[in-house]
mmCIF file of C-alpha atoms in Angstrom:
data_model
loop_
_atom_site.group_PDB
_atom_site.id
_atom_site.type_symbol
_atom_site.label_atom_id
_atom_site.label_comp_id
_atom_site.label_asym_id
_atom_site.label_seq_id
_atom_site.Cartn_x
_atom_site.Cartn_y
_atom_site.Cartn_z
ATOM 1 C CA ASP A 1 93.993 104.026 98.722
ATOM 2 C CA GLY A 2 93.138 107.358 97.142
ATOM 3 C CA ALA A 3 96.251 107.531 94.951
ATOM 4 C CA PRO A 4 95.593 109.809 91.965
ATOM 5 C CA ALA A 5 95.991 106.944 89.482
ATOM 6 C CA HIS A 6 93.378 104.943 91.391
ATOM 7 C CA PHE A 7 90.956 107.860 91.596
ATOM 8 C CA SER A 8 90.947 109.046 87.989
ATOM 9 C CA ARG A 9 87.630 109.535 86.231
ATOM 10 C CA GLN A 10 88.449 106.683 83.854
ATOM 11 C CA VAL A 11 89.128 104.255 86.716
ATOM 12 C CA ARG A 12 85.893 105.186 88.469
ATOM 13 C CA GLU A 13 83.940 104.766 85.214
ATOM 14 C CA VAL A 14 85.364 101.253 84.746
ATOM 15 C CA LEU A 15 84.550 100.366 88.354
ATOM 16 C CA ASP A 16 81.016 101.730 87.955
ATOM 17 C CA ALA A 17 80.554 99.718 84.748
ATOM 18 C CA HIS A 18 81.873 96.428 86.130
ATOM 19 C CA PHE A 19 80.817 96.728 89.781
ATOM 20 C CA PRO A 20 77.782 99.034 89.894
ATOM 21 C CA ASP A 21 77.101 100.166 93.466
ATOM 22 C CA ARG A 22 79.572 97.542 94.748
ATOM 23 C CA TRP A 23 83.066 99.051 94.764
ATOM 24 C CA ILE A 24 84.841 100.538 97.747
ATOM 25 C CA GLY A 25 87.019 103.610 97.461
ATOM 26 C CA ARG A 26 87.261 107.362 97.502
ATOM 27 C CA GLY A 27 84.301 108.719 95.576
ATOM 28 C CA GLY A 28 82.751 105.262 95.403
ATOM 29 C CA PRO A 29 79.319 104.025 96.403
ATOM 30 C CA ILE A 30 80.612 102.216 99.515
ATOM 31 C CA ILE A 31 82.387 104.357 102.090
ATOM 32 C CA TRP A 32 85.619 103.034 103.602
ATOM 33 C CA LEU A 33 87.726 104.621 106.300
ATOM 34 C CA ALA A 34 90.554 106.737 104.933
ATOM 35 C CA ARG A 35 94.049 105.515 105.665
ATOM 36 C CA SER A 36 92.878 102.313 107.318
ATOM 37 C CA PRO A 37 95.213 99.608 105.987
ATOM 38 C CA ASN A 38 94.962 97.749 109.293
ATOM 39 C CA LEU A 39 91.287 97.123 108.553
ATOM 40 C CA ASN A 40 91.839 95.878 105.012
ATOM 41 C CA VAL A 41 92.523 92.191 104.300
ATOM 42 C CA LEU A 42 94.441 93.105 101.140
ATOM 43 C CA ASP A 43 96.838 95.346 103.055
ATOM 44 C CA CYS A 44 97.044 93.218 106.195
ATOM 45 C CA PHE A 45 97.464 89.812 104.601
ATOM 46 C CA VAL A 46 97.255 89.386 100.843
ATOM 47 C CA TRP A 47 99.964 91.768 99.596
ATOM 48 C CA GLY A 48 102.452 90.601 102.233
ATOM 49 C CA HIS A 49 101.759 86.962 101.397
ATOM 50 C CA ILE A 50 102.130 87.537 97.652
ATOM 51 C CA LYS A 51 105.351 89.485 98.170
ATOM 52 C CA ASN A 52 106.820 86.684 100.291
ATOM 53 C CA VAL A 53 105.897 84.037 97.724
ATOM 54 C CA ILE A 54 107.255 85.876 94.649
ATOM 55 C CA GLU A 55 110.259 87.563 96.251
ATOM 56 C CA HIS A 56 112.663 85.418 94.210
ATOM 57 C CA GLN A 57 111.035 86.464 90.895
ATOM 58 C CA ARG A 58 112.324 90.035 90.823
ATOM 59 C CA ASN A 59 114.724 89.357 87.960
ATOM 60 C CA GLY A 60 112.302 87.386 85.802
ATOM 61 C CA THR A 61 110.697 88.528 82.593
ATOM 62 C CA GLU A 62 107.370 90.331 82.745
ATOM 63 C CA ASN A 63 105.542 87.106 81.848
ATOM 64 C CA GLU A 64 107.464 85.101 84.466
ATOM 65 C CA VAL A 65 106.612 87.629 87.162
ATOM 66 C CA ARG A 66 102.967 87.702 86.050
ATOM 67 C CA GLU A 67 102.800 83.884 86.191
ATOM 68 C CA ALA A 68 104.470 83.917 89.616
ATOM 69 C CA ILE A 69 101.875 86.388 90.909
ATOM 70 C CA VAL A 70 99.003 84.232 89.645
ATOM 71 C CA ALA A 71 100.631 81.140 91.176
ATOM 72 C CA ALA A 72 101.113 83.011 94.466
ATOM 73 C CA PHE A 73 97.418 83.916 94.592
ATOM 74 C CA ASN A 74 96.620 80.251 94.019
ATOM 75 C CA THR A 75 98.544 79.380 97.202
ATOM 76 C CA ILE A 76 95.969 81.224 99.321
ATOM 77 C CA THR A 77 93.731 78.521 100.723
ATOM 78 C CA PRO A 78 90.156 79.056 101.913
ATOM 79 C CA ASP A 79 91.409 78.496 105.472
ATOM 80 C CA MET A 80 94.057 81.213 105.075
ATOM 81 C CA ALA A 81 91.437 83.637 103.736
ATOM 82 C CA HIS A 82 89.082 82.774 106.602
ATOM 83 C CA ARG A 83 91.787 83.361 109.224
ATOM 84 C CA ALA A 84 92.776 86.686 107.618
ATOM 85 C CA THR A 85 89.143 87.807 107.562
ATOM 86 C CA ARG A 86 88.660 86.747 111.170
ATOM 87 C CA ASP A 87 91.752 88.774 112.095
ATOM 88 C CA ILE A 88 90.230 91.853 110.442
ATOM 89 C CA VAL A 89 87.151 91.478 112.668
ATOM 90 C CA ARG A 90 89.466 91.399 115.695
ATOM 91 C CA ARG A 91 91.265 94.506 114.411
ATOM 92 C CA ALA A 92 87.946 96.301 113.825
ATOM 93 C CA ASP A 93 86.934 95.519 117.405
ATOM 94 C CA LEU A 94 90.249 96.987 118.605
ATOM 95 C CA CYS A 95 89.678 100.093 116.486
ATOM 96 C CA VAL A 96 86.220 100.591 118.005
ATOM 97 C CA ARG A 97 87.522 99.949 121.518
ATOM 98 C CA GLU A 98 90.296 102.518 121.000
ATOM 99 C CA ARG A 99 87.857 104.991 119.373
ATOM 100 C CA GLY A 100 89.824 105.060 116.137
ATOM 101 C CA ARG A 101 93.150 105.823 117.779
ATOM 102 C CA HIS A 102 96.363 103.911 117.080
ATOM 103 C CA PHE A 103 96.010 100.310 118.230
ATOM 104 C CA GLU A 104 98.950 98.394 116.735
ATOM 105 C CA GLN A 105 100.485 98.008 120.193
ATOM 106 C CA PHE A 106 97.614 95.612 121.039
ATOM 107 C CA ASN A 107 98.353 93.131 118.233
#
């Protein structure tokens, strides 16, 4: 997302070490459209799903919240991931059709 904390030299060095030539982000080896959350499965599906599942855990301890997050990720089935990915393809087609302009009204 280009946030300074996500773009620091240290973060990029860790990404380069663990995912050489395979990470996506500003300054990374794989180019991704800036400010394109509608074309990102994490932004379009995963974070919303996780938030909905763990909403009740806001007052838990750090460990309880961490465990709830892991459990929430485990609720994502292969079918859910497939549908979310398929939806991103549809959104990418809309983006191309609209020549990169705003296309949320077509969802």
